[in-house]
mmCIF file of C-alpha atoms in Angstrom:
data_model
loop_
_atom_site.group_PDB
_atom_site.id
_atom_site.type_symbol
_atom_site.label_atom_id
_atom_site.label_comp_id
_atom_site.label_asym_id
_atom_site.label_seq_id
_atom_site.Cartn_x
_atom_site.Cartn_y
_atom_site.Cartn_z
ATOM 1 C CA MET A 26 119.010 80.225 173.193
ATOM 2 C CA LEU A 27 116.054 81.111 170.986
ATOM 3 C CA SER A 28 117.916 79.932 167.905
ATOM 4 C CA SER A 29 118.263 76.489 169.441
ATOM 5 C CA HIS A 30 114.488 75.998 169.472
ATOM 6 C CA PRO A 31 113.659 73.448 166.707
ATOM 7 C CA ARG A 32 110.517 75.243 165.516
ATOM 8 C CA LEU A 33 112.233 78.615 165.452
ATOM 9 C CA ARG A 34 115.163 77.217 163.478
ATOM 10 C CA LEU A 35 112.720 75.686 160.991
ATOM 11 C CA LEU A 36 110.886 79.014 160.655
ATOM 12 C CA LEU A 37 114.152 80.881 160.085
ATOM 13 C CA LYS A 38 115.223 78.390 157.419
ATOM 14 C CA PHE A 39 111.830 78.659 155.698
ATOM 15 C CA SER A 40 111.981 82.466 155.759
ATOM 16 C CA ALA A 41 115.519 82.429 154.394
ATOM 17 C CA GLY A 42 114.359 80.102 151.627
ATOM 18 C CA LEU A 43 111.507 82.448 150.698
ATOM 19 C CA VAL A 44 113.896 85.389 150.573
ATOM 20 C CA ALA A 45 116.273 83.418 148.348
ATOM 21 C CA VAL A 46 113.449 82.434 145.988
ATOM 22 C CA ALA A 47 112.249 86.048 145.852
ATOM 23 C CA VAL A 48 115.761 87.255 145.019
ATOM 24 C CA VAL A 49 116.148 84.648 142.266
ATOM 25 C CA LEU A 50 112.717 85.450 140.759
ATOM 26 C CA THR A 51 113.404 89.176 140.863
ATOM 27 C CA GLY A 52 116.732 88.687 139.141
ATOM 28 C CA PHE A 53 115.123 86.461 136.512
ATOM 29 C CA MET A 54 112.369 88.997 135.775
ATOM 30 C CA VAL A 55 114.839 91.856 135.539
ATOM 31 C CA ALA A 56 117.042 89.844 133.186
ATOM 32 C CA THR A 57 114.192 88.712 130.925
ATOM 33 C CA ALA A 58 112.589 92.164 130.906
ATOM 34 C CA ALA A 59 115.472 93.386 128.780
ATOM 35 C CA LEU A 60 114.522 90.855 126.102
ATOM 36 C CA PHE A 61 110.977 92.222 125.799
ATOM 37 C CA ARG A 62 111.715 95.891 126.325
ATOM 38 C CA PRO A 63 110.044 97.999 123.592
ATOM 39 C CA ASP A 64 112.194 99.884 121.134
ATOM 40 C CA LEU A 65 112.050 103.501 122.267
ATOM 41 C CA THR A 66 114.598 104.850 119.821
ATOM 42 C CA HIS A 67 111.842 105.963 117.458
ATOM 43 C CA ARG A 68 109.320 107.941 119.443
ATOM 44 C CA PRO A 69 106.031 109.186 117.945
ATOM 45 C CA ALA A 70 106.292 112.752 116.698
ATOM 46 C CA MET A 71 104.841 115.329 119.049
ATOM 47 C CA PRO A 72 101.706 117.057 117.736
ATOM 48 C CA SER A 73 102.000 120.621 116.545
ATOM 49 C CA VAL A 74 100.460 123.460 118.531
ATOM 50 C CA ALA A 75 97.593 123.627 116.037
ATOM 51 C CA GLU A 76 96.935 119.868 116.263
ATOM 52 C CA ALA A 77 97.028 119.937 120.066
ATOM 53 C CA SER A 78 94.644 122.902 120.112
ATOM 54 C CA ALA A 79 92.244 121.138 117.745
ATOM 55 C CA ALA A 80 92.310 118.026 119.937
ATOM 56 C CA GLN A 81 91.534 120.078 123.031
ATOM 57 C CA THR A 82 88.612 121.691 121.222
ATOM 58 C CA ALA A 83 87.283 118.280 120.189
ATOM 59 C CA ARG A 84 87.510 117.008 123.768
ATOM 60 C CA ALA A 85 85.549 120.022 124.969
ATOM 61 C CA ALA A 86 82.495 118.973 122.935
ATOM 62 C CA ARG A 87 79.399 118.229 124.969
ATOM 63 C CA ILE A 88 76.655 115.698 124.324
ATOM 64 C CA ASP A 89 73.579 117.327 122.824
ATOM 65 C CA PRO A 90 70.535 115.060 123.337
ATOM 66 C CA ILE A 91 68.391 117.306 121.141
ATOM 67 C CA HIS A 92 70.780 117.287 118.166
ATOM 68 C CA PRO A 93 72.912 114.133 118.569
ATOM 69 C CA GLN A 94 76.014 113.748 116.461
ATOM 70 C CA VAL A 95 75.577 111.433 113.456
ATOM 71 C CA ILE A 96 78.417 110.398 111.146
ATOM 72 C CA TRP A 97 76.281 108.211 108.862
ATOM 73 C CA ARG A 98 75.190 110.005 105.721
ATOM 74 C CA ASP A 99 71.829 109.381 104.048
ATOM 75 C CA VAL A 100 72.690 109.668 100.359
ATOM 76 C CA ASN A 101 70.795 109.233 97.104
ATOM 77 C CA TYR A 102 72.377 106.317 95.255
ATOM 78 C CA ALA A 103 70.661 107.405 92.044
ATOM 79 C CA GLU A 104 73.254 110.209 91.827
ATOM 80 C CA GLY A 105 75.919 107.589 91.123
ATOM 81 C CA ALA A 106 79.640 108.189 90.762
ATOM 82 C CA ARG A 107 79.173 111.873 89.878
ATOM 83 C CA ALA A 108 77.970 112.682 93.390
ATOM 84 C CA ALA A 109 80.302 114.661 95.654
ATOM 85 C CA TRP A 110 80.052 111.976 98.333
ATOM 86 C CA TRP A 111 81.001 109.084 96.013
ATOM 87 C CA PRO A 112 84.326 107.411 97.008
ATOM 88 C CA LYS A 113 87.060 108.814 94.767
ATOM 89 C CA HIS A 114 90.205 108.447 96.891
ATOM 90 C CA GLU A 115 91.971 105.522 98.525
ATOM 91 C CA SER A 116 94.915 104.705 100.749
ATOM 92 C CA PRO A 117 98.320 105.052 99.061
ATOM 93 C CA ILE A 118 98.921 101.389 99.943
ATOM 94 C CA LEU A 119 95.924 100.357 97.844
ATOM 95 C CA ALA A 120 96.755 102.842 95.086
ATOM 96 C CA GLU A 121 100.177 101.207 94.775
ATOM 97 C CA LEU A 122 98.554 97.782 94.388
ATOM 98 C CA VAL A 123 96.317 99.198 91.659
ATOM 99 C CA HIS A 124 99.375 100.606 89.893
ATOM 100 C CA GLU A 125 101.054 97.183 90.081
ATOM 101 C CA GLY A 126 97.981 95.528 88.611
ATOM 102 C CA LYS A 127 97.243 93.555 91.783
ATOM 103 C CA LEU A 128 93.948 95.349 92.431
ATOM 104 C CA PRO A 129 91.322 96.683 90.024
ATOM 105 C CA PRO A 130 90.811 100.474 89.998
ATOM 106 C CA LEU A 131 88.808 102.009 92.828
ATOM 107 C CA ALA A 132 85.850 102.753 90.547
ATOM 108 C CA GLN A 133 85.528 99.035 89.822
ATOM 109 C CA ARG A 134 85.800 98.017 93.479
ATOM 110 C CA VAL A 135 83.179 100.364 94.909
ATOM 111 C CA GLY A 136 79.735 98.782 94.950
ATOM 112 C CA PRO A 137 76.578 100.544 93.755
ATOM 113 C CA GLU A 138 75.452 101.277 97.331
ATOM 114 C CA PRO A 139 78.543 102.273 99.360
ATOM 115 C CA LEU A 140 78.372 103.140 103.041
ATOM 116 C CA VAL A 141 79.111 106.855 103.476
ATOM 117 C CA LEU A 142 80.384 108.176 106.817
ATOM 118 C CA GLY A 143 81.414 111.733 107.629
ATOM 119 C CA GLY A 144 84.368 112.020 109.988
ATOM 120 C CA VAL A 145 83.818 113.936 113.220
ATOM 121 C CA ASP A 146 86.864 116.081 112.424
ATOM 122 C CA GLY A 147 86.305 116.196 108.674
ATOM 123 C CA LEU A 148 88.362 114.276 106.138
ATOM 124 C CA GLY A 149 90.971 112.032 107.697
ATOM 125 C CA ARG A 150 94.571 111.412 106.694
ATOM 126 C CA TYR A 151 95.940 108.150 105.367
ATOM 127 C CA GLY A 152 98.798 106.389 107.084
ATOM 128 C CA GLY A 153 100.354 106.874 110.484
ATOM 129 C CA THR A 154 100.823 104.521 113.410
ATOM 130 C CA TRP A 155 98.266 103.749 116.078
ATOM 131 C CA HIS A 156 99.950 102.871 119.384
ATOM 132 C CA ARG A 157 97.749 100.701 121.574
ATOM 133 C CA VAL A 158 98.648 98.829 124.758
ATOM 134 C CA ALA A 159 97.096 95.423 125.459
ATOM 135 C CA ILE A 160 97.755 93.315 128.532
ATOM 136 C CA ASN A 161 97.308 90.001 126.696
ATOM 137 C CA PRO A 162 96.133 88.530 123.358
ATOM 138 C CA GLU A 163 92.568 88.169 124.635
ATOM 139 C CA ASP A 164 92.501 91.888 125.391
ATOM 140 C CA LEU A 165 93.506 92.609 121.815
ATOM 141 C CA GLU A 166 90.957 90.103 120.531
ATOM 142 C CA GLY A 167 88.168 92.046 122.208
ATOM 143 C CA ILE A 168 89.446 95.460 121.116
ATOM 144 C CA ILE A 169 89.611 94.665 117.389
ATOM 145 C CA PRO A 170 85.920 93.930 116.683
ATOM 146 C CA THR A 171 84.305 96.201 119.266
ATOM 147 C CA ARG A 172 86.438 99.354 119.151
ATOM 148 C CA LEU A 173 88.745 99.401 116.149
ATOM 149 C CA SER A 174 86.513 97.763 113.548
ATOM 150 C CA TYR A 175 82.893 97.572 114.684
ATOM 151 C CA VAL A 176 81.074 95.993 111.741
ATOM 152 C CA SER A 177 77.390 95.197 112.175
ATOM 153 C CA LEU A 178 74.117 95.357 110.254
ATOM 154 C CA VAL A 179 73.340 98.590 112.093
ATOM 155 C CA ARG A 180 75.520 100.819 114.258
ATOM 156 C CA TRP A 181 75.357 103.266 117.111
ATOM 157 C CA SER A 182 76.059 106.936 116.505
ATOM 158 C CA PRO A 183 78.978 108.585 118.381
ATOM 159 C CA GLU A 184 76.696 109.622 121.255
ATOM 160 C CA GLY A 185 74.582 106.460 121.210
ATOM 161 C CA TYR A 186 71.279 107.152 119.525
ATOM 162 C CA PRO A 187 70.179 107.185 116.796
ATOM 163 C CA VAL A 188 70.914 103.647 115.600
ATOM 164 C CA VAL A 189 71.745 104.005 111.904
ATOM 165 C CA PRO A 190 72.245 101.686 108.900
ATOM 166 C CA HIS A 191 75.612 100.035 108.334
ATOM 167 C CA LEU A 192 75.931 96.751 106.410
ATOM 168 C CA ALA A 193 72.151 96.840 106.111
ATOM 169 C CA LYS A 194 70.779 99.805 104.183
ATOM 170 C CA SER A 195 67.241 99.493 105.564
ATOM 171 C CA TRP A 196 64.937 97.409 107.737
ATOM 172 C CA THR A 197 61.304 96.908 108.707
ATOM 173 C CA VAL A 198 59.675 95.556 111.863
ATOM 174 C CA SER A 199 56.311 93.895 112.341
ATOM 175 C CA PRO A 200 53.661 95.675 114.468
ATOM 176 C CA ASP A 201 54.143 93.141 117.277
ATOM 177 C CA GLN A 202 57.950 93.626 117.124
ATOM 178 C CA ARG A 203 58.584 89.924 116.720
ATOM 179 C CA VAL A 204 59.819 89.950 113.123
ATOM 180 C CA TRP A 205 62.651 92.160 111.859
ATOM 181 C CA THR A 206 63.613 92.170 108.171
ATOM 182 C CA PHE A 207 66.917 93.653 106.959
ATOM 183 C CA THR A 208 68.075 94.470 103.436
ATOM 184 C CA LEU A 209 71.831 94.453 102.781
ATOM 185 C CA ARG A 210 73.651 96.939 100.596
ATOM 186 C CA ARG A 211 74.425 95.819 97.073
ATOM 187 C CA GLY A 212 78.084 95.333 96.244
ATOM 188 C CA LEU A 213 79.474 94.474 99.691
ATOM 189 C CA ARG A 214 82.687 92.447 99.550
ATOM 190 C CA TRP A 215 85.039 90.656 101.897
ATOM 191 C CA SER A 216 88.646 91.805 102.093
ATOM 192 C CA ASP A 217 89.631 89.168 99.511
ATOM 193 C CA GLY A 218 87.113 90.573 97.020
ATOM 194 C CA HIS A 219 84.532 87.802 97.407
ATOM 195 C CA PRO A 220 80.905 89.058 97.582
ATOM 196 C CA PHE A 221 79.340 89.365 101.030
ATOM 197 C CA THR A 222 75.747 88.097 101.071
ATOM 198 C CA ALA A 223 73.025 87.064 103.472
ATOM 199 C CA GLY A 224 74.420 83.549 103.122
ATOM 200 C CA ASP A 225 77.468 84.547 105.176
ATOM 201 C CA ILE A 226 75.245 85.394 108.126
ATOM 202 C CA MET A 227 73.323 82.173 107.603
ATOM 203 C CA PHE A 228 76.612 80.226 107.648
ATOM 204 C CA TRP A 229 77.347 81.684 111.095
ATOM 205 C CA TRP A 230 73.826 80.858 112.266
ATOM 206 C CA GLN A 231 73.441 77.364 110.855
ATOM 207 C CA GLN A 232 77.017 76.068 110.848
ATOM 208 C CA GLU A 233 78.249 77.585 114.103
ATOM 209 C CA VAL A 234 75.375 78.446 116.430
ATOM 210 C CA LEU A 235 73.098 75.527 115.526
ATOM 211 C CA TYR A 236 75.770 73.010 114.468
ATOM 212 C CA PHE A 237 78.224 73.309 117.341
ATOM 213 C CA LYS A 238 75.599 74.288 119.938
ATOM 214 C CA SER A 239 78.324 75.890 122.037
ATOM 215 C CA ASP A 240 78.737 79.467 123.262
ATOM 216 C CA THR A 241 82.500 78.897 123.447
ATOM 217 C CA LEU A 242 82.804 79.207 119.659
ATOM 218 C CA THR A 243 80.386 82.072 119.088
ATOM 219 C CA ASP A 244 78.040 84.212 121.149
ATOM 220 C CA PRO A 245 74.399 84.235 119.977
ATOM 221 C CA SER A 246 73.134 86.042 123.091
ATOM 222 C CA PHE A 247 71.688 88.922 121.059
ATOM 223 C CA MET A 248 69.401 86.334 119.424
ATOM 224 C CA ARG A 249 67.766 85.415 122.725
ATOM 225 C CA GLN A 250 64.543 86.993 123.909
ATOM 226 C CA SER A 251 62.873 85.948 127.164
ATOM 227 C CA GLY A 252 65.381 83.101 127.348
ATOM 228 C CA LYS A 253 64.362 81.697 123.954
ATOM 229 C CA LEU A 254 66.608 81.558 120.910
ATOM 230 C CA GLY A 255 65.153 83.296 117.862
ATOM 231 C CA GLN A 256 65.412 82.232 114.237
ATOM 232 C CA ILE A 257 67.097 83.658 111.125
ATOM 233 C CA GLU A 258 65.834 83.077 107.587
ATOM 234 C CA GLN A 259 67.459 84.040 104.306
ATOM 235 C CA LEU A 260 64.845 85.390 101.894
ATOM 236 C CA ASP A 261 67.350 86.094 99.105
ATOM 237 C CA ASP A 262 71.011 87.103 98.723
ATOM 238 C CA LEU A 263 70.351 90.533 100.245
ATOM 239 C CA THR A 264 67.458 89.953 102.644
ATOM 240 C CA LEU A 265 67.324 88.388 106.118
ATOM 241 C CA ARG A 266 64.423 87.853 108.490
ATOM 242 C CA PHE A 267 64.946 87.626 112.271
ATOM 243 C CA SER A 268 61.987 86.112 114.144
ATOM 244 C CA PHE A 269 61.271 85.761 117.867
ATOM 245 C CA ALA A 270 58.606 84.010 119.916
ATOM 246 C CA GLU A 271 58.150 87.102 122.090
ATOM 247 C CA PRO A 272 58.078 90.834 121.212
ATOM 248 C CA ASN A 273 61.652 92.109 120.927
ATOM 249 C CA GLY A 274 61.400 95.888 120.881
ATOM 250 C CA LEU A 275 65.083 96.380 121.727
ATOM 251 C CA PHE A 276 66.432 94.071 119.027
ATOM 252 C CA LEU A 277 67.828 96.985 117.027
ATOM 253 C CA GLU A 278 69.875 98.090 120.041
ATOM 254 C CA LYS A 279 71.050 94.523 120.645
ATOM 255 C CA LEU A 280 72.069 94.184 117.011
ATOM 256 C CA ALA A 281 73.967 97.482 117.090
ATOM 257 C CA SER A 282 75.938 96.149 120.076
ATOM 258 C CA ALA A 283 76.633 92.745 118.498
ATOM 259 C CA VAL A 284 79.655 91.944 116.346
ATOM 260 C CA ASP A 285 81.166 88.903 114.706
ATOM 261 C CA TYR A 286 77.943 87.219 113.593
ATOM 262 C CA PHE A 287 78.902 86.705 109.955
ATOM 263 C CA ARG A 288 81.429 84.382 108.392
ATOM 264 C CA PRO A 289 83.118 84.102 104.967
ATOM 265 C CA ALA A 290 81.530 80.794 104.009
ATOM 266 C CA HIS A 291 83.700 80.531 100.890
ATOM 267 C CA TYR A 292 86.833 80.487 103.077
ATOM 268 C CA LEU A 293 85.687 78.556 106.157
ATOM 269 C CA ARG A 294 83.697 75.792 104.490
ATOM 270 C CA LYS A 295 86.763 73.629 103.776
ATOM 271 C CA PHE A 296 87.734 73.753 107.473
ATOM 272 C CA HIS A 297 84.254 72.960 108.802
ATOM 273 C CA PRO A 298 83.734 69.389 110.083
ATOM 274 C CA ALA A 299 80.436 69.118 108.172
ATOM 275 C CA PHE A 300 81.803 70.181 104.777
ATOM 276 C CA GLY A 301 85.582 69.919 104.694
ATOM 277 C CA ASP A 302 87.571 66.971 103.412
ATOM 278 C CA PRO A 303 88.250 64.753 106.477
ATOM 279 C CA GLN A 304 91.826 64.043 105.396
ATOM 280 C CA PHE A 305 92.558 67.742 104.870
ATOM 281 C CA ILE A 306 91.137 68.569 108.304
ATOM 282 C CA ALA A 307 93.092 65.709 109.910
ATOM 283 C CA ASP A 308 96.321 66.920 108.287
ATOM 284 C CA THR A 309 95.624 70.473 109.461
ATOM 285 C CA MET A 310 94.875 69.184 112.949
ATOM 286 C CA ARG A 311 98.250 67.434 113.124
ATOM 287 C CA ALA A 312 100.125 70.379 111.631
ATOM 288 C CA MET A 313 98.617 72.747 114.198
ATOM 289 C CA ASN A 314 98.914 70.207 117.030
ATOM 290 C CA LEU A 315 95.221 70.526 117.860
ATOM 291 C CA PRO A 316 93.028 67.904 119.551
ATOM 292 C CA SER A 317 89.915 67.911 117.350
ATOM 293 C CA PRO A 318 88.326 69.099 114.080
ATOM 294 C CA GLN A 319 86.311 71.634 116.083
ATOM 295 C CA ALA A 320 89.558 73.052 117.485
ATOM 296 C CA VAL A 321 90.881 73.406 113.925
ATOM 297 C CA TYR A 322 87.802 75.333 112.870
ATOM 298 C CA LYS A 323 87.951 77.556 115.937
ATOM 299 C CA ARG A 324 91.629 78.346 115.298
ATOM 300 C CA ILE A 325 91.025 79.174 111.623
ATOM 301 C CA GLN A 326 88.077 81.495 112.292
ATOM 302 C CA HIS A 327 89.844 83.245 115.154
ATOM 303 C CA ARG A 328 90.089 87.033 114.930
ATOM 304 C CA LEU A 329 93.882 86.900 115.027
ATOM 305 C CA ASN A 330 94.145 84.758 111.879
ATOM 306 C CA PRO A 331 95.491 87.199 109.241
ATOM 307 C CA GLU A 332 94.467 84.879 106.371
ATOM 308 C CA HIS A 333 90.786 85.072 107.348
ATOM 309 C CA PRO A 334 88.862 87.458 105.022
ATOM 310 C CA ARG A 335 87.366 90.362 106.961
ATOM 311 C CA LEU A 336 85.031 93.300 106.570
ATOM 312 C CA TRP A 337 87.402 95.440 108.631
ATOM 313 C CA PRO A 338 89.030 98.655 107.392
ATOM 314 C CA TRP A 339 92.452 97.532 108.652
ATOM 315 C CA ILE A 340 95.508 95.865 107.138
ATOM 316 C CA TYR A 341 97.780 93.749 109.378
#
C-alpha cells in the first residue's frame, strides 16, 4: 500500500538512481585507478642499521637558541682555489658532460666568490632518488622554490636565525631602516651558463611587477611596507638598492622568506609583450592554444617549464 503512494514511488526511484550512479562511478574509479597505479616493482632500498641509527641521532637534535646551527660558511675569497673549502668535486652527471666536451671543467665554471655551505650531516652523496608525494601540480609548484630549491638574496639558517648571505654576499642598511643595499657575489650564473646580474632582479621588478600590475603573475608582497610598495634601483651589475617610504626593520626577514623575484632576462625577453616580436608571440600563442600574450609569458616563466634557466641545484 505504501509503495502505491506517488511521492514514495518517486523517492524510491530517485534513491535507486543514486545507488546506480554510485555503483557506476565506483566501478569507473576502480577501473581507471589501475591505469595510474604507481610501479611498485622497484622499491627503494631499505637503509642499513648504521644509516637508520644516524638518522635517529639527527632527529634527536634539539634547538639551541644560544648556539644556533648555521650551514653558511664565512670564507676568505683571497685564499682562492687552493683553499680547502673551494669547490673541487661535482656530480658524476656533470663530470660526464665535461668529459664529452659539453661543459667546461669545474675550475672554469666556479665563480671567484662561490657560496659555501656545510652540510648538517657532513659531506653529502651524489645521486639517488628523492620520493615525494604531491596531491596536484600546484602543490609541486609550491614545493620546488620554497623547500627543495630556496634561492634568495639572503637565507634563513636551519633553526631560523641568523639570516645569512646567499646570492648576496653582503648588505648595508640606513640608520632609519628605509634603505637596504645588497651586493651580489661575482661569478653567479644561470643554469644555462649565462651570467646572473642585478639586471635579472630589475627585469622581474620593472617588466613583471610594474608592467603587468597583477599579483596573479608574481607576488611582490615582501616589497610592501605599511601598505605602500617600495622601490628597487640597480646601482651597477652587482648592486641593488631597496627603498621604502616607511622604516622597514624586518625587511631582511621578509627577503629571506621570499623566492622567485628574479628572472633570466636573456631568456624571457623574447616572450615579453613589451620586447618580443609580435608575430613570434602570436605564433607561440596559437601553438600553445593560449588566449593572450600575457598568458604566453606566464606559461613560459612558469616553474614547471624545464627550458627556463634556473638558479636551482636540481636537474629535471
